[in-house]
Amino acid sequence: GCTQATAVYVGRNMNPRLIIDRIEFDTVEAYRDERGALASASASSLEQPSDRMDGGFPTVPARLLRVGGTVRVHFKGKRGSMQKEVSVSEEQLRILGEQTEARCPVANMMHASGCEMDLRWMNGSGS
C-alpha cells in the first residue's frame, strides 16, 4: 500500500541505498475515542436537522487516538548474492521510518487528526 510504495522510494534515495523487498505490519493496534463513534443517535437526529446547537452530531469527533505496532522491513540483498541477511543499522531504520511517515499521505492525515503514531521499524531480513 501507501507505506510500502513510499518506503521503497525513500530507501532507494538513501545513501547507502536500501532496497526493500516487502513490508509487514505486525501486531498493529489502534485505539479510538469511542465517545464520538458510539454516541447515542436517535432516529430523529439522523433523519432531520435538530434544533440543538450540535445539529444532532456527536460533540466529540470519531477518530483514532493512537496507532502502535511493529513494521518489519524485508530487504533485498545485492544482485547475484546468496546472502539471506541484509545488514541495516538501527539509525538507517529510524531514518527510513521517519522519512516514510513524513512523505506518506495516509500517515500525514492521521497525524493531522491528532492521532499519535507509535510504530517501531525493524529489519525483517534476519539481522
PDB file of C-alpha atoms in Angstrom, residues 1-7 99-113 117:
ATOM      1  CA  GLY A   1       0.000   0.000   0.000  1.00  0.00           C
ATOM      2  CA  CYS A   2       0.917   3.603   0.544  1.00  0.00           C
ATOM      3  CA  THR A   3       3.537   2.924   3.213  1.00  0.00           C
ATOM      4  CA  GLN A   4       5.336   0.300   1.138  1.00  0.00           C
ATOM      5  CA  ALA A   5       5.419   2.445  -2.003  1.00  0.00           C
ATOM      6  CA  THR A   6       6.681   5.428  -0.019  1.00  0.00           C
ATOM      7  CA  ALA A   7       9.292   3.351   1.855  1.00  0.00           C
ATOM      8  CA  GLN A  99      11.180   9.833   6.235  1.00  0.00           C
ATOM      9  CA  THR A 100       8.484   7.392   5.111  1.00  0.00           C
ATOM     10  CA  GLU A 101       5.945   8.685   7.637  1.00  0.00           C
ATOM     11  CA  ALA A 102       6.770  12.285   6.654  1.00  0.00           C
ATOM     12  CA  ARG A 103       6.028  11.527   2.977  1.00  0.00           C
ATOM     13  CA  CYS A 104       3.064   9.131   3.311  1.00  0.00           C
ATOM     14  CA  PRO A 105      -0.327  10.834   2.708  1.00  0.00           C
ATOM     15  CA  VAL A 106      -2.156   8.379   4.984  1.00  0.00           C
ATOM     16  CA  ALA A 107       0.303   8.880   7.855  1.00  0.00           C
ATOM     17  CA  ASN A 108       0.094  12.659   7.386  1.00  0.00           C
ATOM     18  CA  MET A 109      -3.706  12.549   7.509  1.00  0.00           C
ATOM     19  CA  MET A 110      -3.546  10.543  10.746  1.00  0.00           C
ATOM     20  CA  HIS A 111      -1.017  12.968  12.286  1.00  0.00           C
ATOM     21  CA  ALA A 112      -3.179  15.938  11.269  1.00  0.00           C
ATOM     22  CA  SER A 113      -6.195  14.392  13.027  1.00  0.00           C
ATOM     23  CA  MET A 117       1.768   7.213  15.670  1.00  0.00           C
TER      24      MET A 117
END
